[in-house]
Coordinates of N, CA and C in Angstrom, one line a residue:
A27 N 31.6 25.2 -11.7 CA 32.1 24.1 -11.7 C 31.2 22.9 -12.4
K28 N 32.6 22.2 -13.4 CA 32.2 21.3 -14.3 C 31.2 20.1 -13.7
L29 N 29.8 19.6 -14.3 CA 29.3 18.4 -13.8 C 29.7 17.9 -15.1
T30 N 30.0 16.5 -14.7 CA 29.9 15.5 -15.5 C 28.7 13.8 -15.1
N31 N 28.2 13.2 -15.8 CA 27.5 11.4 -15.3 C 28.7 10.8 -15.6
D32 N 29.4 10.2 -14.2 CA 29.3 8.4 -14.4 C 29.2 7.9 -14.6
P33 N 29.7 6.5 -15.4 CA 29.2 5.2 -15.6 C 27.7 4.2 -14.2
N34 N 28.2 5.3 -12.7 CA 27.4 4.8 -12.0 C 25.8 5.7 -11.8
N35 N 26.0 6.5 -12.5 CA 24.6 7.6 -12.0 C 25.0 8.8 -11.1
W36 N 26.5 8.6 -10.9 CA 26.8 9.8 -9.7 C 26.9 11.0 -10.3
I37 N 26.4 12.2 -10.0 CA 27.0 13.7 -10.8 C 28.2 14.0 -10.0
I38 N 29.6 14.3 -10.8 CA 30.4 14.3 -10.8 C 31.2 16.0 -10.9
S39 N 31.1 16.8 -10.4 CA 31.9 18.2 -10.8 C 33.1 18.4 -10.1
D40 N 34.1 19.4 -10.4 CA 35.1 19.9 -9.6 C 34.9 19.5 -7.6
A41 N 33.4 20.1 -7.5 CA 34.1 20.0 -6.4 C 33.7 18.8 -5.3
G42 N 33.3 17.6 -6.6 CA 33.5 16.1 -5.1 C 31.8 15.7 -6.1
I43 N 31.9 14.9 -5.3 CA 30.8 14.1 -6.1 C 29.6 14.2 -5.1
F44 N 28.1 14.6 -5.9 CA 27.0 15.0 -4.8 C 25.6 13.9 -5.4
N45 N 25.2 13.5 -4.1 CA 23.9 12.8 -4.0 C 22.5 13.9 -4.0
T46 N 22.3 13.2 -5.1 CA 21.0 13.8 -4.9 C 19.0 12.7 -4.7
A47 N 18.9 13.5 -4.2 CA 17.0 13.0 -3.5 C 16.2 12.1 -4.0
P48 N 16.5 11.1 -3.8 CA 15.5 10.5 -4.5 C 13.7 11.2 -4.8
T49 N 13.3 10.9 -5.5 CA 11.4 11.7 -5.9 C 10.3 10.8 -6.2
V50 N 9.6 11.4 -6.1 CA 8.1 9.9 -6.5 C 7.6 11.0 -8.4
S51 N 7.9 9.7 -8.3 CA 7.3 9.2 -9.8 C 6.0 9.4 -10.7
T52 N 5.4 8.3 -9.1 CA 3.9 8.4 -9.2 C 4.1 8.0 -8.6
P53 N 2.5 9.1 -8.3 CA 2.1 8.6 -6.4 C 1.2 7.2 -6.6
I54 N 1.3 6.6 -5.3 CA 0.8 5.5 -5.2 C -0.5 5.4 -5.1
A55 N -1.2 4.3 -5.8 CA -2.5 4.8 -5.7 C -3.4 4.1 -4.7
D56 N -4.6 5.1 -4.8 CA -5.7 4.6 -3.1 C -5.7 3.3 -3.8
V57 N -6.2 3.3 -2.1 CA -6.3 1.2 -2.3 C -7.5 1.1 -1.5
V58 N -8.5 -0.2 -2.1 CA -9.6 0.0 -1.7 C -9.7 -1.9 -1.4
V59 N -10.1 -2.1 0.1 CA -10.2 -3.6 0.0 C -11.5 -3.6 0.8
D60 N -11.8 -4.5 1.1 CA -13.2 -5.0 2.0 C -12.5 -5.5 3.7
E61 N -13.5 -5.6 3.9 CA -13.0 -4.9 6.1 C -13.1 -7.2 6.0
N62 N -11.7 -7.4 5.9 CA -11.7 -9.3 6.8 C -10.9 -9.9 5.4
S63 N -10.3 -8.9 4.4 CA -10.2 -9.6 3.2 C -8.5 -10.2 3.4
G64 N -7.9 -10.1 4.7 CA -6.7 -10.6 4.5 C -5.6 -9.6 4.1
E65 N -3.9 -10.2 4.0 CA -3.1 -9.0 3.0 C -3.3 -8.8 1.9
Y66 N -3.1 -7.6 1.9 CA -3.0 -7.1 0.4 C -1.5 -6.5 0.3
K67 N -0.5 -6.6 -1.1 CA 0.4 -6.1 -1.4 C 0.6 -5.7 -1.8
I68 N 1.3 -4.4 -2.2 CA 2.4 -3.4 -3.3 C 3.3 -2.9 -3.2
I69 N 3.9 -3.9 -4.7 CA 5.2 -2.9 -4.4 C 5.0 -1.7 -5.6
V70 N 6.1 -1.1 -4.3 CA 6.4 0.6 -4.8 C 6.9 1.3 -5.4
S71 N 8.1 0.1 -5.7 CA 9.4 0.2 -6.4 C 8.9 1.9 -7.7
P72 N 8.2 1.1 -8.7 CA 8.1 2.4 -9.4 C 7.7 3.7 -9.5
N73 N 7.2 3.2 -8.2 CA 6.2 5.2 -7.6 C 7.2 5.8 -7.5
F74 N 8.6 5.3 -6.9 CA 10.1 6.1 -6.9 C 11.1 6.6 -7.6
K75 N 12.4 7.1 -8.1 CA 13.2 7.3 -8.5 C 14.2 8.2 -7.9
D76 N 15.2 7.2 -8.5 CA 16.6 8.4 -7.8 C 17.7 8.1 -8.9
L77 N 18.8 9.7 -9.1 CA 19.6 9.2 -10.3 C 20.6 8.3 -9.8
E78 N 20.8 8.1 -8.4 CA 22.0 7.5 -8.3 C 21.3 5.9 -7.8
T79 N 20.7 5.9 -7.5 CA 20.2 4.6 -6.4 C 18.5 4.0 -7.5
T80 N 19.1 2.9 -7.8 CA 17.9 2.0 -8.7 C 16.4 1.9 -7.2
S81 N 15.4 2.0 -7.7 CA 14.3 2.1 -7.3 C 14.7 0.5 -6.1
E82 N 15.1 -0.1 -6.8 CA 14.8 -1.3 -6.6 C 15.4 -1.7 -4.7
L83 N 16.8 -0.6 -5.6 CA 17.7 -0.8 -4.1 C 17.3 0.4 -3.0
L84 N 16.5 1.3 -3.2 CA 15.4 2.3 -1.9 C 15.7 2.0 -1.2
S85 N 15.2 2.5 0.3 CA 14.9 1.8 1.5 C 13.3 2.7 1.9
Y86 N 12.4 1.1 2.1 CA 11.1 1.7 2.1 C 10.8 1.5 3.6
S87 N 9.6 2.5 3.5 CA 9.2 2.1 5.1 C 8.0 3.2 5.6
V88 N 7.1 2.7 6.5 CA 6.3 2.9 6.7 C 6.3 4.5 7.5
T89 N 5.8 6.2 7.5 CA 6.5 6.4 8.6 C 5.4 7.3 9.0
E90 N 3.6 6.5 8.6 CA 2.6 7.7 9.3 C 1.6 6.4 8.9
I91 N 0.3 6.1 10.0 CA -0.7 5.7 9.4 C -1.8 6.3 10.3
D92 N -2.5 6.9 10.0 CA -3.3 8.2 10.4 C -4.4 7.4 11.1
D93 N -4.3 5.9 11.1 CA -5.4 4.8 11.7 C -5.1 3.6 12.1
Q94 N -4.2 3.3 13.3 CA -3.9 1.8 12.9 C -4.6 1.3 13.6
T95 N -5.7 1.2 14.0 CA -7.2 0.6 14.0 C -7.7 0.5 13.0
L96 N -7.4 0.8 11.5 CA -8.0 0.5 10.7 C -7.3 -0.6 9.2
V97 N -6.3 -0.8 9.6 CA -5.2 -1.1 9.0 C -3.5 -1.0 8.8
I98 N -2.6 -1.6 9.6 CA -1.7 -2.0 10.0 C -0.1 -1.8 8.5
G99 N 0.6 -1.6 7.5 CA 1.5 -1.6 6.7 C 2.8 -2.3 7.2
L100 N 3.6 -3.0 7.0 CA 4.6 -3.5 7.1 C 5.4 -3.8 5.4
F101 N 7.0 -3.3 5.9 CA 7.2 -3.8 4.3 C 8.4 -4.9 4.4
K102 N 8.5 -5.4 3.4 CA 9.6 -6.3 2.9 C 10.3 -6.2 1.3
S103 N 11.4 -5.6 1.5 CA 12.4 -5.1 0.5 C 11.2 -4.0 0.0
D104 N 10.8 -4.1 -1.4 CA 9.9 -3.1 -2.0 C 8.0 -3.3 -1.9
T105 N 8.2 -4.5 -1.0 CA 6.5 -4.4 -0.9 C 6.0 -4.5 0.4
L106 N 5.2 -3.6 0.1 CA 3.9 -3.3 1.4 C 3.3 -3.8 2.1
S107 N 3.0 -4.6 2.8 CA 1.9 -5.4 2.8 C 0.8 -4.9 3.8
L108 N -0.4 -4.5 3.9 CA -0.9 -4.2 4.6 C -2.2 -5.3 5.0
F109 N -2.4 -4.8 6.3 CA -2.8 -5.7 6.6 C -4.9 -5.2 7.2
P110 N -5.7 -4.9 6.5 CA -6.8 -4.5 7.2 C -7.3 -5.6 8.6
Q111 N -7.4 -4.8 9.8 CA -8.0 -4.8 11.0 C -9.1 -6.1 11.2
Q112 N -9.5 -7.0 12.0 CA -10.7 -7.8 11.7 C -12.0 -6.7 12.5
D113 N -12.4 -7.0 11.8 CA -14.3 -5.9 11.6 C -14.2 -4.7 11.8
Q114 N -13.1 -3.8 11.1 CA -13.2 -2.3 11.4 C -13.1 -2.1 9.7
F115 N -13.5 -0.7 9.3 CA -13.9 -0.5 8.2 C -13.6 1.3 8.3
G116 N -13.3 2.0 7.3 CA -13.4 3.4 6.9 C -12.1 3.5 6.1
V117 N -11.5 5.1 7.1 CA -10.0 5.4 5.9 C -9.3 5.7 6.6
A118 N -8.4 5.5 6.0 CA -7.0 5.5 6.9 C -6.0 6.2 5.0
N119 N -5.3 7.3 5.6 CA -4.0 7.6 5.3 C -2.5 7.0 5.2
I120 N -2.4 6.6 4.0 CA -0.5 6.4 4.6 C 1.0 6.7 3.8
T121 N 1.5 7.1 5.1 CA 3.1 7.5 4.0 C 4.2 6.8 4.2
V122 N 4.0 6.5 2.9 CA 5.5 5.3 2.5 C 6.5 6.8 2.3
S123 N 7.7 6.1 2.7 CA 9.0 6.9 2.6 C 10.3 6.3 2.3
A124 N 11.1 6.6 1.1 CA 11.5 5.8 0.0 C 13.1 6.9 0.2
S125 N 14.4 5.8 1.0 CA 16.0 6.8 1.7 C 16.3 6.2 0.0
D126 N 17.5 6.8 0.1 CA 18.7 6.5 -0.3 C 19.7 6.3 0.8
R127 N 19.6 6.9 1.1 CA 20.4 6.7 3.1 C 20.7 8.1 3.1
E128 N 20.4 8.6 2.5 CA 20.7 10.2 2.6 C 20.1 11.0 3.1
F129 N 19.1 10.9 1.8 CA 17.4 11.8 1.4 C 16.6 10.2 1.2
S130 N 16.1 11.6 1.6 CA 14.3 10.8 1.7 C 13.4 11.5 1.3
V131 N 11.8 11.1 0.8 CA 11.0 11.8 0.2 C 10.0 11.0 0.1
A132 N 8.5 11.0 0.4 CA 7.5 10.7 1.2 C 6.4 11.1 0.3
D133 N 5.2 9.7 -0.1 CA 4.4 9.9 -0.3 C 2.9 9.2 0.3
T134 N 2.0 9.8 0.4 CA 0.9 9.7 1.3 C -0.3 9.0 0.2
F135 N -1.0 7.7 0.4 CA -2.4 7.4 -0.8 C -3.3 7.2 0.4
K136 N -4.1 6.7 0.4 CA -5.3 6.3 1.2 C -6.0 5.3 0.7
V137 N -6.3 4.4 1.6 CA -6.8 2.4 2.1 C -7.9 3.0 2.5
T138 N -9.3 2.7 2.4 CA -10.8 2.7 2.6 C -10.9 1.2 2.5
V139 N -11.0 0.6 3.6 CA -11.4 -0.6 4.4 C -13.0 -0.6 4.3
N140 N -13.6 -1.1 3.2 CA -15.4 -1.2 3.2 C -15.7 -2.3 3.7
E141 N -16.9 -2.0 4.5 CA -17.8 -3.2 5.4 C -18.7 -3.6 4.6
V142 N -18.2 -4.9 5.1 CA -19.0 -6.5 4.2 C -19.9 -6.4 5.6
L143 N -20.9 -6.9 5.1 CA -22.6 -6.9 5.8 C -22.4 -8.1 6.8
T144 N -22.3 -8.8 7.2 CA -22.0 -10.8 7.6 C -24.4 -10.6 8.0
V145 N -24.3 -11.5 7.9 CA -25.5 -12.4 8.8 C -25.2 -13.7 9.7
N146 N -25.2 -13.2 10.8 CA -25.5 -14.2 12.0 C -26.7 -15.6 11.3
P147 N -26.0 -16.4 11.3 CA -27.0 -17.6 11.2 C -28.1 -17.9 11.8
S148 N -28.0 -17.4 13.2 CA -28.6 -17.6 14.3 C -29.8 -16.8 14.0
N149 N -30.2 -15.4 13.4 CA -31.0 -14.6 13.3 C -31.2 -14.6 11.8
A150 N -30.5 -15.3 11.1 CA -31.1 -15.5 9.6 C -32.5 -15.9 9.2
F151 N -33.5 -15.3 8.6 CA -34.5 -16.1 8.5 C -35.1 -17.1 7.1
I152 N -35.0 -18.4 8.1 CA -35.4 -19.3 7.0 C -36.6 -20.3 7.5
T153 N -37.2 -21.0 5.8 CA -38.2 -21.2 5.5 C -37.8 -22.4 4.9
T154 N -39.1 -23.3 4.9 CA -39.7 -24.5 4.6 C -40.2 -24.9 3.9
W155 N -39.9 -25.2 2.4 CA -41.8 -24.8 1.4 C -41.7 -26.7 1.7
T156 N -43.0 -26.4 1.4 CA -43.7 -28.4 1.5 C -44.4 -28.2 0.3
T157 N -44.4 -28.6 -1.1 CA -45.2 -29.4 -1.7 C -45.7 -30.8 -1.8
T158 N -47.9 -30.0 -1.8 CA -48.1 -31.3 -1.5 C -49.0 -32.0 -3.0
S159 N -48.8 -32.6 -3.4 CA -49.6 -33.4 -4.8 C -50.7 -34.0 -4.5
T160 N -51.9 -34.2 -4.9 CA -52.6 -34.2 -4.8 C -53.3 -34.6 -6.6
D161 N -53.7 -35.9 -6.0 CA -54.2 -37.0 -7.3 C -55.2 -36.9 -7.7
E162 N -55.8 -35.8 -8.3 CA -57.8 -36.1 -8.3 C -57.9 -36.9 -10.0
T163 N -57.2 -37.8 -9.8 CA -58.3 -39.6 -10.9 C -59.0 -39.9 -9.8

């Protein structure tokens, strides 16, 4: 069978058009955030590629978070928004999938949420310094 590439990057052979699965071009980097730090965004399209579909047009989803009490993740287009949960710290593994609507590929990365120690003002050590001046003249 003869294989050729057309201008749309479809692989064409005598047997018809073939679709190839997306691949992970670069693994998603592990993330470290502080607890209660708010939303953290990751653009994942640079991490995936596909012969027939540009990485911006792949469909992305979170397929697993092994500790949802620690962090949740939501996609809008190719941007993953991570939300560390209030007063939680530890490590969670997140799996992201990229799909061309026929095939998909997944990548897992680690999110570490650091504990941030806070001092309750009612328990804080407070002192007042008083200085006095003595005139010895």
